[in-house]
Short mmCIF file of N, CA and C in Angstrom, two decimals:
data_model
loop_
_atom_site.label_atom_id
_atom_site.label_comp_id
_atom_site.label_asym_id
_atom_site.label_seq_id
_atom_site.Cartn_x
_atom_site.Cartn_y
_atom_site.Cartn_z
N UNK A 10 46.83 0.02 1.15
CA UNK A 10 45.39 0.01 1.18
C UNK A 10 44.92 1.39 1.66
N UNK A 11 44.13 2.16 0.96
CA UNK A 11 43.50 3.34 1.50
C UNK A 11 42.56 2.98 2.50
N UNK A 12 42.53 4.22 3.72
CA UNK A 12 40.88 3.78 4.41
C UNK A 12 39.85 4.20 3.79
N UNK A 13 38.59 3.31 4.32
CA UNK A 13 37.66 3.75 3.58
C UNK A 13 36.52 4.85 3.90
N UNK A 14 36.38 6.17 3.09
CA UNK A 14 35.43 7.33 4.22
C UNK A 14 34.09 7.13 3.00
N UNK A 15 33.53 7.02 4.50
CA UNK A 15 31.88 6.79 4.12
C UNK A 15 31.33 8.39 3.64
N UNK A 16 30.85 8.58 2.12
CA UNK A 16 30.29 9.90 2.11
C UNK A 16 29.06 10.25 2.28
N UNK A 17 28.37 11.16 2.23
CA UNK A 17 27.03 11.52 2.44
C UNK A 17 26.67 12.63 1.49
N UNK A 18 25.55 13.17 0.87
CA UNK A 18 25.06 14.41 -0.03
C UNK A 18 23.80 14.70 0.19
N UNK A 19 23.90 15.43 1.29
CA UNK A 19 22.13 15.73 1.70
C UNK A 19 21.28 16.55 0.61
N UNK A 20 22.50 16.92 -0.73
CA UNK A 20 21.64 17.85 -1.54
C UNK A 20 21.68 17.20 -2.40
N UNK A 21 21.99 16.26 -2.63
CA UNK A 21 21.53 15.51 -3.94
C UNK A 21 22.81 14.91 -4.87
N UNK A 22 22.58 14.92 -5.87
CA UNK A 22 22.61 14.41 -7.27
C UNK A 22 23.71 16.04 -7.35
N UNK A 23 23.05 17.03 -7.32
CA UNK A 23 24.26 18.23 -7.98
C UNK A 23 25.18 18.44 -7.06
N UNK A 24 25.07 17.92 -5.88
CA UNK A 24 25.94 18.20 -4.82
C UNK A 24 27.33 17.36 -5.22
N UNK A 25 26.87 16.18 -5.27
CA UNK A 25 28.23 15.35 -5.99
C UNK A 25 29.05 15.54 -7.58
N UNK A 26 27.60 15.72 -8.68
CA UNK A 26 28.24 16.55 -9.51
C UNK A 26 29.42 17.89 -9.52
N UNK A 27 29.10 19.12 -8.82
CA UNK A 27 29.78 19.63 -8.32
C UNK A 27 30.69 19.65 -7.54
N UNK A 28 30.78 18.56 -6.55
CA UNK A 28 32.25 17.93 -6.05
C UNK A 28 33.29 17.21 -6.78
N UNK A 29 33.05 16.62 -7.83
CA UNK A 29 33.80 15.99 -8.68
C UNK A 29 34.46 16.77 -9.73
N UNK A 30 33.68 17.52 -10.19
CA UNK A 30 34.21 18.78 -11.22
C UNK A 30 35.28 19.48 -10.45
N UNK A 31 34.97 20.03 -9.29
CA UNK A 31 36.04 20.42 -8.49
C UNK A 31 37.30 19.89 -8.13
N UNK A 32 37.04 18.29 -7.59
CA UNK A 32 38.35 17.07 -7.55
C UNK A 32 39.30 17.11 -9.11
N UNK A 33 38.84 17.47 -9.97
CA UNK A 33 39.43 17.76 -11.51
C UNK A 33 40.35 18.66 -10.96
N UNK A 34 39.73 19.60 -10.73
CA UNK A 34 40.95 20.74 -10.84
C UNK A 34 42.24 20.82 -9.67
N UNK A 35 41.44 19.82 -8.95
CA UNK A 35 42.69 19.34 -7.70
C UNK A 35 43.57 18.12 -8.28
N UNK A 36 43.06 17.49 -9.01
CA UNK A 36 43.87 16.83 -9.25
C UNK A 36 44.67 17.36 -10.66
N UNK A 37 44.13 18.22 -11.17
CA UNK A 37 45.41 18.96 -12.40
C UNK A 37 44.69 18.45 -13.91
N UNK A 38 43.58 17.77 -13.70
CA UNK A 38 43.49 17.71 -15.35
C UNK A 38 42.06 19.34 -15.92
N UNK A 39 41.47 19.67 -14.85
CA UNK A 39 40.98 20.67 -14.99
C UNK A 39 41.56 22.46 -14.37
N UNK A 40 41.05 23.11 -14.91
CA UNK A 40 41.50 24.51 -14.67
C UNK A 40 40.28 25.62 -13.86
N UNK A 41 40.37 26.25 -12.85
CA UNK A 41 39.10 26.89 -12.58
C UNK A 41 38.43 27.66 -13.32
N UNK A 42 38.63 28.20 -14.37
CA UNK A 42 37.74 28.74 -15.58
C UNK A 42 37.44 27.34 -16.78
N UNK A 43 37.63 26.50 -16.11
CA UNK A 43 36.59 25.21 -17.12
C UNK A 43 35.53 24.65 -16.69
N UNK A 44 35.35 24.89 -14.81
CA UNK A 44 34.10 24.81 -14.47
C UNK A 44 33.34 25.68 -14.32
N UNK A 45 33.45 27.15 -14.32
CA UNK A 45 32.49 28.09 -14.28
C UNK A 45 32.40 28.54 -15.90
N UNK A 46 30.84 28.71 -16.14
CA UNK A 46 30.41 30.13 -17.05
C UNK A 46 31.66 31.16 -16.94
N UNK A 47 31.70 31.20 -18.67
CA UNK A 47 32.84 32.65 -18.34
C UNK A 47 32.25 33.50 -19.71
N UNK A 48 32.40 34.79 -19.47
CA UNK A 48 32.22 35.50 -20.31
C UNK A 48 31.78 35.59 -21.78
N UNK A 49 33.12 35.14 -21.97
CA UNK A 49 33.27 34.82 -23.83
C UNK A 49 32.93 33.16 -24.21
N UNK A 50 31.77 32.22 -22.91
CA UNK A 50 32.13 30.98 -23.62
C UNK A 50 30.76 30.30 -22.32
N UNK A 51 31.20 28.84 -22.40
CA UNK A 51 30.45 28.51 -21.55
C UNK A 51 31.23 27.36 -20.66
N UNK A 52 31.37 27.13 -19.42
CA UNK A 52 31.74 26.00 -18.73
C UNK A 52 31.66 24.72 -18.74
N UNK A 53 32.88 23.87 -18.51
CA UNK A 53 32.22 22.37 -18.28
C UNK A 53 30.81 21.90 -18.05
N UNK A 54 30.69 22.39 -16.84
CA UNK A 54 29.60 21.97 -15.82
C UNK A 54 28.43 22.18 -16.40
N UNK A 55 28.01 23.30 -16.52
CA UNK A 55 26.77 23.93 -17.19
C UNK A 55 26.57 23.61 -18.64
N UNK A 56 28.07 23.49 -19.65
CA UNK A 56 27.46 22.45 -20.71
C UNK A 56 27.26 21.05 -20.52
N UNK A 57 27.80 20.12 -19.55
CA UNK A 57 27.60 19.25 -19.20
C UNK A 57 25.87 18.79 -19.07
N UNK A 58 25.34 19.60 -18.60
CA UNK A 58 24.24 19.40 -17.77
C UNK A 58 23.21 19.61 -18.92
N UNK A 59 23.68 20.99 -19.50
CA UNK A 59 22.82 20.91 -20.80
C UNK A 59 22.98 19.54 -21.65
N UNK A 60 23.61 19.15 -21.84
CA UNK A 60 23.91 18.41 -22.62
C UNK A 60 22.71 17.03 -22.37
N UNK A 61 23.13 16.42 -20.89
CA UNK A 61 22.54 15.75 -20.24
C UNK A 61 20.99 16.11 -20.83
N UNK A 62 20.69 17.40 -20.19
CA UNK A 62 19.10 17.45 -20.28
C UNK A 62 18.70 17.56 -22.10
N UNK A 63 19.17 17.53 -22.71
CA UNK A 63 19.19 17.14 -23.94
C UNK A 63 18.77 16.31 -24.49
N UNK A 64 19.33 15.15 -24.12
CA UNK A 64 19.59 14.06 -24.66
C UNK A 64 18.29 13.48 -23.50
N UNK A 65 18.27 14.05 -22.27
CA UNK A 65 16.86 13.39 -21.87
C UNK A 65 15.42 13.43 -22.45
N UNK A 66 15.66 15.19 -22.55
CA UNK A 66 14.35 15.87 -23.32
C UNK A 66 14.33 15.49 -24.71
N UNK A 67 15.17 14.85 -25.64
CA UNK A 67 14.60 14.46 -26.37
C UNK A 67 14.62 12.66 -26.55
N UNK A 68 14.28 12.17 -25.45
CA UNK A 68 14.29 10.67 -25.59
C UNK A 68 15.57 10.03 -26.09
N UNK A 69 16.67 10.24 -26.36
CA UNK A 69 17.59 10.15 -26.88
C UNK A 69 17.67 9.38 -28.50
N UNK A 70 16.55 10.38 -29.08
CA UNK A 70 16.41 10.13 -30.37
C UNK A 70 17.40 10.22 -30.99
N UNK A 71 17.51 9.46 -32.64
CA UNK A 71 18.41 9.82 -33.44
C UNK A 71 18.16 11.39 -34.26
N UNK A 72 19.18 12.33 -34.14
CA UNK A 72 19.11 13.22 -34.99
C UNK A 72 18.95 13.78 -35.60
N UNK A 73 18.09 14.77 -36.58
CA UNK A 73 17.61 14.90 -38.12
C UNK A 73 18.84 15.58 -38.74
N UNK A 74 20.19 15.84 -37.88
CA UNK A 74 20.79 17.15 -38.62
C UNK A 74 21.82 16.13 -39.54
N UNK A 75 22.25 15.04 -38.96
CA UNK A 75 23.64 14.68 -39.88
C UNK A 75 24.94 14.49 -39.50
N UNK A 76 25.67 13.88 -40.08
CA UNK A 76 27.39 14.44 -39.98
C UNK A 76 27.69 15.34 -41.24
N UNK A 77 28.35 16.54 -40.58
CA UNK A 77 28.53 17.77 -41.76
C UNK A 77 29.91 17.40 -42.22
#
């Protein structure tokens, strides 16, 4: 049985986002250039989020573009 630790996030909603992305790379299925912006590309996290606000900002309508 694990014990159980009570957590807390006085900053919110991105505070835990950002802790979890991090637990990835501790636990080995992520790499530290998959959560940051990098150069030639863009990050987990930050497409994540876009993504998210996406799909909020547009009501999570159906599509006009298709399957190509």
């Amino acid at each position: 049985m694990r014990p159980r630790h009570v957590r807390t996030f006085p900053d919110g909603l991105l505070q835990m986002i950002i802790e979890n992305g991090r637990s990835r790379i501790w636990l080995g299925v992520h790499w530290e250039f998959d959560f940051a912006p990098r150069p030639f590309g863009i990050g987990g996290l930050p497409l994540g989020l876009a993504v998210a606000n996406d799909i909020f900002d547009t009501g999570m309508r159906k599509s006009t573009v298709g399957p190509r």
